[in-house]
């Protein structure tokens, strides 16, 4: 449904201009007939430059943005891929990046070498719109908390984590996810001391996901054989890979035992 900003009283237009966040102004421009042709009322006459990819990184002691620098009256809209590298929670308050001029609504988000504190996750959730479908964490400091992850990215259906993640992952993912997953990759340590995740939690996790789920587990703590032995309890040997309901689980490690399982 479209509307006309020009029909609003002047005072209300000014107040909306003061209160509206950049992405809200962009939504108004996209929805308004009066903005479609570049004739947006002056309070909402902001320019938005659309960039497919934006990288924000802390490198060599400096915080900088690549392909995401706002200049003049421009606001940068990231619509496809956002990469955050080497950031901490404090960087989201830094003046080195003009955060208010970034409209972050990417489909793909990559978070590398960042410090995954609760503050970092909360700040990130407040800045990035809930548009991401594909999210990856790579070699970050700290562990991925799945409650915070799915709060920040409620629509993710392809998830990859390389590094630390909560050892209760098998129970946490179905508990906190907002939509089912098509792809899940985990690489890191799976043991909590000498204990592995529970098979009943794993079964509930698999049953909550999309048909044709592709899951890859890459244990780095020597638990590959124990995981394979556990998962063999639920494998369906008469199930074909091409079955439209099949969910495929791959466990990497030594190749002395079966490492590919099919669930339905």
PDB file of C-alpha atoms in Angstrom:
ATOM      1  CA  UNK A   1       0.000   0.000   0.000  1.00  0.00           C
ATOM      2  CA  UNK A   2       1.395   3.396  -0.980  1.00  0.00           C
ATOM      3  CA  UNK A   3       0.905   6.786   0.640  1.00  0.00           C
ATOM      4  CA  UNK A   4       1.871  10.409   0.070  1.00  0.00           C
ATOM      5  CA  UNK A   5       4.283  12.086   2.457  1.00  0.00           C
ATOM      6  CA  UNK A   6       3.340  15.445   1.002  1.00  0.00           C
ATOM      7  CA  UNK A   7      -0.131  15.208   2.563  1.00  0.00           C
ATOM      8  CA  UNK A   8       1.293  15.138   6.106  1.00  0.00           C
ATOM      9  CA  UNK A   9       1.296  18.405   8.120  1.00  0.00           C
ATOM     10  CA  UNK A  10       4.657  20.190   7.999  1.00  0.00           C
ATOM     11  CA  UNK A  11       5.274  19.843  11.739  1.00  0.00           C
ATOM     12  CA  UNK A  12       4.645  16.104  11.628  1.00  0.00           C
ATOM     13  CA  UNK A  13       7.007  15.712   8.671  1.00  0.00           C
ATOM     14  CA  UNK A  14       9.728  17.584  10.552  1.00  0.00           C
ATOM     15  CA  UNK A  15       9.195  15.469  13.675  1.00  0.00           C
ATOM     16  CA  UNK A  16       9.308  12.253  11.673  1.00  0.00           C
ATOM     17  CA  UNK A  17      12.546  13.420  10.077  1.00  0.00           C
ATOM     18  CA  UNK A  18      14.081  13.966  13.507  1.00  0.00           C
ATOM     19  CA  UNK A  19      12.953  10.632  14.940  1.00  0.00           C
ATOM     20  CA  UNK A  20      13.216   8.280  11.978  1.00  0.00           C
ATOM     21  CA  UNK A  21      16.279   6.091  11.685  1.00  0.00           C
ATOM     22  CA  UNK A  22      17.942   5.936   8.254  1.00  0.00           C
ATOM     23  CA  UNK A  23      16.458   2.546   7.359  1.00  0.00           C
ATOM     24  CA  UNK A  24      13.011   3.833   8.361  1.00  0.00           C
ATOM     25  CA  UNK A  25      13.440   6.833   6.058  1.00  0.00           C
ATOM     26  CA  UNK A  26      14.468   4.450   3.294  1.00  0.00           C
ATOM     27  CA  UNK A  27      11.327   2.389   3.895  1.00  0.00           C
ATOM     28  CA  UNK A  28       9.238   5.567   3.707  1.00  0.00           C
ATOM     29  CA  UNK A  29      10.897   6.538   0.434  1.00  0.00           C
ATOM     30  CA  UNK A  30      10.323   3.070  -1.019  1.00  0.00           C
ATOM     31  CA  UNK A  31       6.681   3.053   0.028  1.00  0.00           C
ATOM     32  CA  UNK A  32       5.751   6.641  -0.834  1.00  0.00           C
ATOM     33  CA  UNK A  33       4.445   7.620  -4.258  1.00  0.00           C
ATOM     34  CA  UNK A  34       5.824  11.107  -3.757  1.00  0.00           C
ATOM     35  CA  UNK A  35       9.365   9.793  -3.284  1.00  0.00           C
ATOM     36  CA  UNK A  36       9.348   7.358  -6.186  1.00  0.00           C
ATOM     37  CA  UNK A  37      10.302   9.992  -8.752  1.00  0.00           C
ATOM     38  CA  UNK A  38      12.788  11.865  -6.614  1.00  0.00           C
ATOM     39  CA  UNK A  39      10.241  14.434  -5.387  1.00  0.00           C
ATOM     40  CA  UNK A  40      10.421  13.453  -1.730  1.00  0.00           C
ATOM     41  CA  UNK A  41       9.425  16.220   0.724  1.00  0.00           C
ATOM     42  CA  UNK A  42      12.509  18.070   1.943  1.00  0.00           C
ATOM     43  CA  UNK A  43      12.586  16.550   5.468  1.00  0.00           C
ATOM     44  CA  UNK A  44      12.967  13.105   3.881  1.00  0.00           C
ATOM     45  CA  UNK A  45      15.208  14.068   0.982  1.00  0.00           C
ATOM     46  CA  UNK A  46      18.138  11.874   1.904  1.00  0.00           C
ATOM     47  CA  UNK A  47      20.303  10.077  -0.633  1.00  0.00           C
ATOM     48  CA  UNK A  48      20.927   6.364  -0.278  1.00  0.00           C
ATOM     49  CA  UNK A  49      23.767   4.654  -2.082  1.00  0.00           C
ATOM     50  CA  UNK A  50      23.266   0.914  -2.448  1.00  0.00           C
ATOM     51  CA  UNK A  51      26.346  -1.278  -2.092  1.00  0.00           C
ATOM     52  CA  UNK A  52      26.217  -5.027  -2.576  1.00  0.00           C
ATOM     53  CA  UNK A  53      29.003  -5.666  -0.061  1.00  0.00           C
ATOM     54  CA  UNK A  54      30.361  -3.777   2.944  1.00  0.00           C
ATOM     55  CA  UNK A  55      33.376  -4.772   5.070  1.00  0.00           C
ATOM     56  CA  UNK A  56      34.077  -3.178   8.439  1.00  0.00           C
ATOM     57  CA  UNK A  57      37.384  -4.184  10.017  1.00  0.00           C
ATOM     58  CA  UNK A  58      39.829  -3.308  12.764  1.00  0.00           C
ATOM     59  CA  UNK A  59      43.271  -3.739  11.247  1.00  0.00           C
ATOM     60  CA  UNK A  60      46.708  -2.297  12.044  1.00  0.00           C
ATOM     61  CA  UNK A  61      45.241  -0.340  14.935  1.00  0.00           C
ATOM     62  CA  UNK A  62      42.604   1.396  12.802  1.00  0.00           C
ATOM     63  CA  UNK A  63      38.875   0.877  12.365  1.00  0.00           C
ATOM     64  CA  UNK A  64      37.747   1.365   8.796  1.00  0.00           C
ATOM     65  CA  UNK A  65      35.039   0.479   6.313  1.00  0.00           C
ATOM     66  CA  UNK A  66      35.648  -0.862   2.843  1.00  0.00           C
ATOM     67  CA  UNK A  67      32.914  -0.137   0.280  1.00  0.00           C
ATOM     68  CA  UNK A  68      30.806   1.362   3.043  1.00  0.00           C
ATOM     69  CA  UNK A  69      32.074   4.915   3.509  1.00  0.00           C
ATOM     70  CA  UNK A  70      29.291   7.450   3.615  1.00  0.00           C
ATOM     71  CA  UNK A  71      30.218  10.781   2.073  1.00  0.00           C
ATOM     72  CA  UNK A  72      28.341  14.052   2.005  1.00  0.00           C
ATOM     73  CA  UNK A  73      24.617  13.448   2.356  1.00  0.00           C
ATOM     74  CA  UNK A  74      24.851   9.842   1.259  1.00  0.00           C
ATOM     75  CA  UNK A  75      23.666   6.932   3.336  1.00  0.00           C
ATOM     76  CA  UNK A  76      25.078   3.517   2.501  1.00  0.00           C
ATOM     77  CA  UNK A  77      22.688   0.594   2.127  1.00  0.00           C
ATOM     78  CA  UNK A  78      24.281  -2.850   2.386  1.00  0.00           C
ATOM     79  CA  UNK A  79      21.934  -5.262   0.671  1.00  0.00           C
ATOM     80  CA  UNK A  80      23.898  -8.450  -0.001  1.00  0.00           C
ATOM     81  CA  UNK A  81      26.963  -9.194   2.129  1.00  0.00           C
ATOM     82  CA  UNK A  82      28.293  -7.684   5.349  1.00  0.00           C
ATOM     83  CA  UNK A  83      31.680  -8.676   6.787  1.00  0.00           C
ATOM     84  CA  UNK A  84      32.770  -7.733  10.305  1.00  0.00           C
ATOM     85  CA  UNK A  85      36.407  -8.481  11.080  1.00  0.00           C
ATOM     86  CA  UNK A  86      38.385  -8.005  14.280  1.00  0.00           C
ATOM     87  CA  UNK A  87      35.695  -5.963  16.050  1.00  0.00           C
ATOM     88  CA  UNK A  88      34.793  -5.653  19.726  1.00  0.00           C
ATOM     89  CA  UNK A  89      31.699  -4.114  21.325  1.00  0.00           C
ATOM     90  CA  UNK A  90      33.539  -0.813  21.804  1.00  0.00           C
ATOM     91  CA  UNK A  91      34.045  -0.408  18.062  1.00  0.00           C
ATOM     92  CA  UNK A  92      30.299   0.028  17.537  1.00  0.00           C
ATOM     93  CA  UNK A  93      30.559   3.321  19.437  1.00  0.00           C
ATOM     94  CA  UNK A  94      33.632   4.556  17.549  1.00  0.00           C
ATOM     95  CA  UNK A  95      33.486   7.778  15.540  1.00  0.00           C
ATOM     96  CA  UNK A  96      35.845   6.222  12.985  1.00  0.00           C
ATOM     97  CA  UNK A  97      32.780   4.679  11.349  1.00  0.00           C
ATOM     98  CA  UNK A  98      29.712   6.784  10.669  1.00  0.00           C
ATOM     99  CA  UNK A  99      27.354   4.104  11.982  1.00  0.00           C
ATOM    100  CA  UNK A 100      24.197   6.274  11.760  1.00  0.00           C
ATOM    101  CA  UNK A 101      24.695   6.512   7.977  1.00  0.00           C
ATOM    102  CA  UNK A 102      24.826   2.746   7.463  1.00  0.00           C
ATOM    103  CA  UNK A 103      21.645   0.870   6.599  1.00  0.00           C
ATOM    104  CA  UNK A 104      22.613  -2.767   7.120  1.00  0.00           C
ATOM    105  CA  UNK A 105      20.137  -5.240   5.682  1.00  0.00           C
ATOM    106  CA  UNK A 106      22.390  -7.929   4.175  1.00  0.00           C
ATOM    107  CA  UNK A 107      21.459 -11.425   3.138  1.00  0.00           C
ATOM    108  CA  UNK A 108      24.916 -12.806   4.058  1.00  0.00           C
ATOM    109  CA  UNK A 109      26.844 -11.930   7.231  1.00  0.00           C
ATOM    110  CA  UNK A 110      30.411 -13.074   7.967  1.00  0.00           C
ATOM    111  CA  UNK A 111      31.892 -12.418  11.422  1.00  0.00           C
ATOM    112  CA  UNK A 112      35.621 -13.119  11.671  1.00  0.00           C
ATOM    113  CA  UNK A 113      38.107 -12.702  14.524  1.00  0.00           C
ATOM    114  CA  UNK A 114      35.606 -10.670  16.542  1.00  0.00           C
ATOM    115  CA  UNK A 115      35.158 -10.677  20.318  1.00  0.00           C
ATOM    116  CA  UNK A 116      31.830 -12.401  20.979  1.00  0.00           C
ATOM    117  CA  UNK A 117      30.905 -10.761  24.265  1.00  0.00           C
ATOM    118  CA  UNK A 118      27.212 -10.328  25.194  1.00  0.00           C
ATOM    119  CA  UNK A 119      27.659  -6.602  24.560  1.00  0.00           C
ATOM    120  CA  UNK A 120      29.047  -7.275  21.085  1.00  0.00           C
ATOM    121  CA  UNK A 121      26.112  -9.522  20.177  1.00  0.00           C
ATOM    122  CA  UNK A 122      23.584  -7.009  21.514  1.00  0.00           C
ATOM    123  CA  UNK A 123      25.178  -4.079  19.664  1.00  0.00           C
ATOM    124  CA  UNK A 124      25.337  -6.082  16.457  1.00  0.00           C
ATOM    125  CA  UNK A 125      21.677  -7.078  16.784  1.00  0.00           C
ATOM    126  CA  UNK A 126      20.698  -3.413  17.176  1.00  0.00           C
ATOM    127  CA  UNK A 127      22.580  -2.330  14.027  1.00  0.00           C
ATOM    128  CA  UNK A 128      21.807  -5.131  11.571  1.00  0.00           C
ATOM    129  CA  UNK A 129      18.274  -5.655  10.340  1.00  0.00           C
ATOM    130  CA  UNK A 130      16.824  -9.159  10.550  1.00  0.00           C
ATOM    131  CA  UNK A 131      17.331  -9.892   6.845  1.00  0.00           C
ATOM    132  CA  UNK A 132      20.315 -12.259   7.004  1.00  0.00           C
ATOM    133  CA  UNK A 133      19.711 -15.795   5.759  1.00  0.00           C
ATOM    134  CA  UNK A 134      23.322 -16.998   5.685  1.00  0.00           C
ATOM    135  CA  UNK A 135      25.564 -16.358   8.709  1.00  0.00           C
ATOM    136  CA  UNK A 136      29.060 -17.565   9.510  1.00  0.00           C
ATOM    137  CA  UNK A 137      31.342 -17.105  12.527  1.00  0.00           C
ATOM    138  CA  UNK A 138      35.044 -17.717  11.874  1.00  0.00           C
ATOM    139  CA  UNK A 139      37.805 -17.934  14.475  1.00  0.00           C
ATOM    140  CA  UNK A 140      36.247 -15.473  16.898  1.00  0.00           C
ATOM    141  CA  UNK A 141      37.261 -14.905  20.518  1.00  0.00           C
ATOM    142  CA  UNK A 142      34.793 -16.427  22.928  1.00  0.00           C
ATOM    143  CA  UNK A 143      32.035 -18.908  22.197  1.00  0.00           C
ATOM    144  CA  UNK A 144      28.932 -18.549  20.067  1.00  0.00           C
ATOM    145  CA  UNK A 145      25.871 -18.340  22.300  1.00  0.00           C
ATOM    146  CA  UNK A 146      22.926 -19.644  20.296  1.00  0.00           C
ATOM    147  CA  UNK A 147      20.275 -17.635  22.122  1.00  0.00           C
ATOM    148  CA  UNK A 148      22.127 -14.407  21.276  1.00  0.00           C
ATOM    149  CA  UNK A 149      22.840 -15.635  17.743  1.00  0.00           C
ATOM    150  CA  UNK A 150      19.216 -16.299  16.845  1.00  0.00           C
ATOM    151  CA  UNK A 151      18.123 -13.075  18.523  1.00  0.00           C
ATOM    152  CA  UNK A 152      20.492 -11.166  16.255  1.00  0.00           C
ATOM    153  CA  UNK A 153      19.679 -13.253  13.154  1.00  0.00           C
ATOM    154  CA  UNK A 154      16.141 -14.672  13.526  1.00  0.00           C
ATOM    155  CA  UNK A 155      15.786 -15.548   9.841  1.00  0.00           C
ATOM    156  CA  UNK A 156      19.037 -17.442   9.337  1.00  0.00           C
ATOM    157  CA  UNK A 157      18.664 -20.798   7.566  1.00  0.00           C
ATOM    158  CA  UNK A 158      22.331 -21.421   6.652  1.00  0.00           C
ATOM    159  CA  UNK A 159      24.705 -21.355   9.612  1.00  0.00           C
ATOM    160  CA  UNK A 160      28.453 -22.024   9.796  1.00  0.00           C
ATOM    161  CA  UNK A 161      30.668 -21.786  12.888  1.00  0.00           C
ATOM    162  CA  UNK A 162      34.425 -22.312  12.861  1.00  0.00           C
ATOM    163  CA  UNK A 163      35.818 -21.948  16.364  1.00  0.00           C
ATOM    164  CA  UNK A 164      34.178 -21.906  19.766  1.00  0.00           C
ATOM    165  CA  UNK A 165      30.501 -22.634  20.256  1.00  0.00           C
ATOM    166  CA  UNK A 166      28.366 -23.623  23.244  1.00  0.00           C
ATOM    167  CA  UNK A 167      28.799 -27.328  24.033  1.00  0.00           C
ATOM    168  CA  UNK A 168      25.023 -27.503  24.518  1.00  0.00           C
ATOM    169  CA  UNK A 169      24.569 -26.718  20.799  1.00  0.00           C
ATOM    170  CA  UNK A 170      22.414 -29.754  20.050  1.00  0.00           C
ATOM    171  CA  UNK A 171      19.850 -28.679  22.644  1.00  0.00           C
ATOM    172  CA  UNK A 172      20.274 -24.913  22.168  1.00  0.00           C
ATOM    173  CA  UNK A 173      19.698 -24.692  18.413  1.00  0.00           C
ATOM    174  CA  UNK A 174      16.134 -26.122  18.333  1.00  0.00           C
ATOM    175  CA  UNK A 175      15.336 -24.252  21.549  1.00  0.00           C
ATOM    176  CA  UNK A 176      16.259 -20.808  20.247  1.00  0.00           C
ATOM    177  CA  UNK A 177      16.037 -20.922  16.438  1.00  0.00           C
ATOM    178  CA  UNK A 178      13.220 -18.931  14.828  1.00  0.00           C
ATOM    179  CA  UNK A 179      13.066 -20.850  11.544  1.00  0.00           C
ATOM    180  CA  UNK A 180      14.349 -24.199  10.336  1.00  0.00           C
ATOM    181  CA  UNK A 181      17.826 -24.651   8.893  1.00  0.00           C
ATOM    182  CA  UNK A 182      18.816 -25.819   5.435  1.00  0.00           C
ATOM    183  CA  UNK A 183      22.518 -26.021   6.232  1.00  0.00           C
ATOM    184  CA  UNK A 184      24.550 -26.306   9.446  1.00  0.00           C
ATOM    185  CA  UNK A 185      28.351 -26.573   9.693  1.00  0.00           C
ATOM    186  CA  UNK A 186      30.219 -26.766  12.996  1.00  0.00           C
ATOM    187  CA  UNK A 187      33.993 -27.002  13.312  1.00  0.00           C
ATOM    188  CA  UNK A 188      35.698 -27.034  16.683  1.00  0.00           C
ATOM    189  CA  UNK A 189      35.690 -28.870  20.004  1.00  0.00           C
ATOM    190  CA  UNK A 190      32.562 -30.878  20.732  1.00  0.00           C
ATOM    191  CA  UNK A 191      33.519 -32.369  24.101  1.00  0.00           C
ATOM    192  CA  UNK A 192      32.557 -30.769  27.395  1.00  0.00           C
ATOM    193  CA  UNK A 193      35.350 -32.341  29.422  1.00  0.00           C
ATOM    194  CA  UNK A 194      34.899 -35.988  28.522  1.00  0.00           C
ATOM    195  CA  UNK A 195      31.188 -35.648  27.792  1.00  0.00           C
ATOM    196  CA  UNK A 196      29.550 -35.330  24.366  1.00  0.00           C
ATOM    197  CA  UNK A 197      26.145 -33.950  23.482  1.00  0.00           C
ATOM    198  CA  UNK A 198      23.117 -36.192  24.114  1.00  0.00           C
ATOM    199  CA  UNK A 199      21.737 -38.227  21.231  1.00  0.00           C
ATOM    200  CA  UNK A 200      18.148 -37.351  22.186  1.00  0.00           C
ATOM    201  CA  UNK A 201      19.018 -33.660  21.801  1.00  0.00           C
ATOM    202  CA  UNK A 202      20.583 -34.366  18.413  1.00  0.00           C
ATOM    203  CA  UNK A 203      17.449 -36.230  17.263  1.00  0.00           C
ATOM    204  CA  UNK A 204      15.254 -33.295  18.256  1.00  0.00           C
ATOM    205  CA  UNK A 205      17.603 -30.916  16.457  1.00  0.00           C
ATOM    206  CA  UNK A 206      17.491 -32.908  13.205  1.00  0.00           C
ATOM    207  CA  UNK A 207      13.711 -33.388  13.320  1.00  0.00           C
ATOM    208  CA  UNK A 208      13.195 -29.612  13.664  1.00  0.00           C
ATOM    209  CA  UNK A 209      15.018 -28.789  10.414  1.00  0.00           C
ATOM    210  CA  UNK A 210      14.122 -28.607   6.746  1.00  0.00           C
ATOM    211  CA  UNK A 211      13.914 -31.719   4.565  1.00  0.00           C
ATOM    212  CA  UNK A 212      17.164 -32.012   2.603  1.00  0.00           C
ATOM    213  CA  UNK A 213      19.111 -30.606   5.566  1.00  0.00           C
ATOM    214  CA  UNK A 214      22.874 -30.710   5.018  1.00  0.00           C
ATOM    215  CA  UNK A 215      24.828 -30.891   8.300  1.00  0.00           C
ATOM    216  CA  UNK A 216      28.616 -31.136   8.592  1.00  0.00           C
ATOM    217  CA  UNK A 217      30.409 -31.738  11.896  1.00  0.00           C
ATOM    218  CA  UNK A 218      34.193 -31.301  11.986  1.00  0.00           C
ATOM    219  CA  UNK A 219      35.500 -32.283  15.436  1.00  0.00           C
ATOM    220  CA  UNK A 220      38.962 -31.004  16.313  1.00  0.00           C
ATOM    221  CA  UNK A 221      39.088 -32.685  19.739  1.00  0.00           C
ATOM    222  CA  UNK A 222      39.407 -36.315  18.669  1.00  0.00           C
ATOM    223  CA  UNK A 223      35.707 -37.062  19.157  1.00  0.00           C
ATOM    224  CA  UNK A 224      34.913 -38.024  15.548  1.00  0.00           C
ATOM    225  CA  UNK A 225      34.686 -41.775  16.219  1.00  0.00           C
ATOM    226  CA  UNK A 226      32.490 -41.284  19.288  1.00  0.00           C
ATOM    227  CA  UNK A 227      30.169 -38.976  17.354  1.00  0.00           C
ATOM    228  CA  UNK A 228      29.924 -41.430  14.469  1.00  0.00           C
ATOM    229  CA  UNK A 229      29.112 -44.280  16.844  1.00  0.00           C
ATOM    230  CA  UNK A 230      26.415 -42.168  18.488  1.00  0.00           C
ATOM    231  CA  UNK A 231      24.829 -41.057  15.213  1.00  0.00           C
ATOM    232  CA  UNK A 232      24.681 -44.600  13.880  1.00  0.00           C
ATOM    233  CA  UNK A 233      21.766 -45.146  16.300  1.00  0.00           C
ATOM    234  CA  UNK A 234      19.492 -43.028  14.158  1.00  0.00           C
ATOM    235  CA  UNK A 235      20.840 -43.735  10.681  1.00  0.00           C
ATOM    236  CA  UNK A 236      18.427 -45.119   8.081  1.00  0.00           C
ATOM    237  CA  UNK A 237      20.484 -47.519   5.931  1.00  0.00           C
ATOM    238  CA  UNK A 238      17.568 -48.119   3.542  1.00  0.00           C
ATOM    239  CA  UNK A 239      17.196 -44.398   2.868  1.00  0.00           C
ATOM    240  CA  UNK A 240      18.511 -42.997  -0.396  1.00  0.00           C
ATOM    241  CA  UNK A 241      20.402 -39.705  -0.610  1.00  0.00           C
ATOM    242  CA  UNK A 242      17.982 -38.527  -3.315  1.00  0.00           C
ATOM    243  CA  UNK A 243      14.947 -39.055  -1.093  1.00  0.00           C
ATOM    244  CA  UNK A 244      13.239 -35.636  -0.814  1.00  0.00           C
ATOM    245  CA  UNK A 245      12.795 -36.109   2.947  1.00  0.00           C
ATOM    246  CA  UNK A 246      16.375 -37.213   3.642  1.00  0.00           C
ATOM    247  CA  UNK A 247      18.543 -35.195   6.009  1.00  0.00           C
ATOM    248  CA  UNK A 248      22.247 -35.720   5.438  1.00  0.00           C
ATOM    249  CA  UNK A 249      24.809 -35.660   8.267  1.00  0.00           C
ATOM    250  CA  UNK A 250      28.551 -35.809   7.571  1.00  0.00           C
ATOM    251  CA  UNK A 251      31.184 -36.250  10.287  1.00  0.00           C
ATOM    252  CA  UNK A 252      34.766 -35.541   9.236  1.00  0.00           C
ATOM    253  CA  UNK A 253      37.824 -37.130  10.797  1.00  0.00           C
ATOM    254  CA  UNK A 254      39.493 -40.503  10.305  1.00  0.00           C
ATOM    255  CA  UNK A 255      38.024 -42.528   7.466  1.00  0.00           C
ATOM    256  CA  UNK A 256      38.160 -45.919   9.199  1.00  0.00           C
ATOM    257  CA  UNK A 257      34.449 -45.854   9.924  1.00  0.00           C
ATOM    258  CA  UNK A 258      31.287 -44.673   8.267  1.00  0.00           C
ATOM    259  CA  UNK A 259      31.090 -40.883   8.326  1.00  0.00           C
ATOM    260  CA  UNK A 260      27.907 -40.164   6.344  1.00  0.00           C
ATOM    261  CA  UNK A 261      24.431 -40.688   7.827  1.00  0.00           C
ATOM    262  CA  UNK A 262      20.927 -40.238   6.441  1.00  0.00           C
ATOM    263  CA  UNK A 263      17.963 -39.322   8.622  1.00  0.00           C
ATOM    264  CA  UNK A 264      14.314 -38.800   7.818  1.00  0.00           C
TER     265      UNK A 264
END
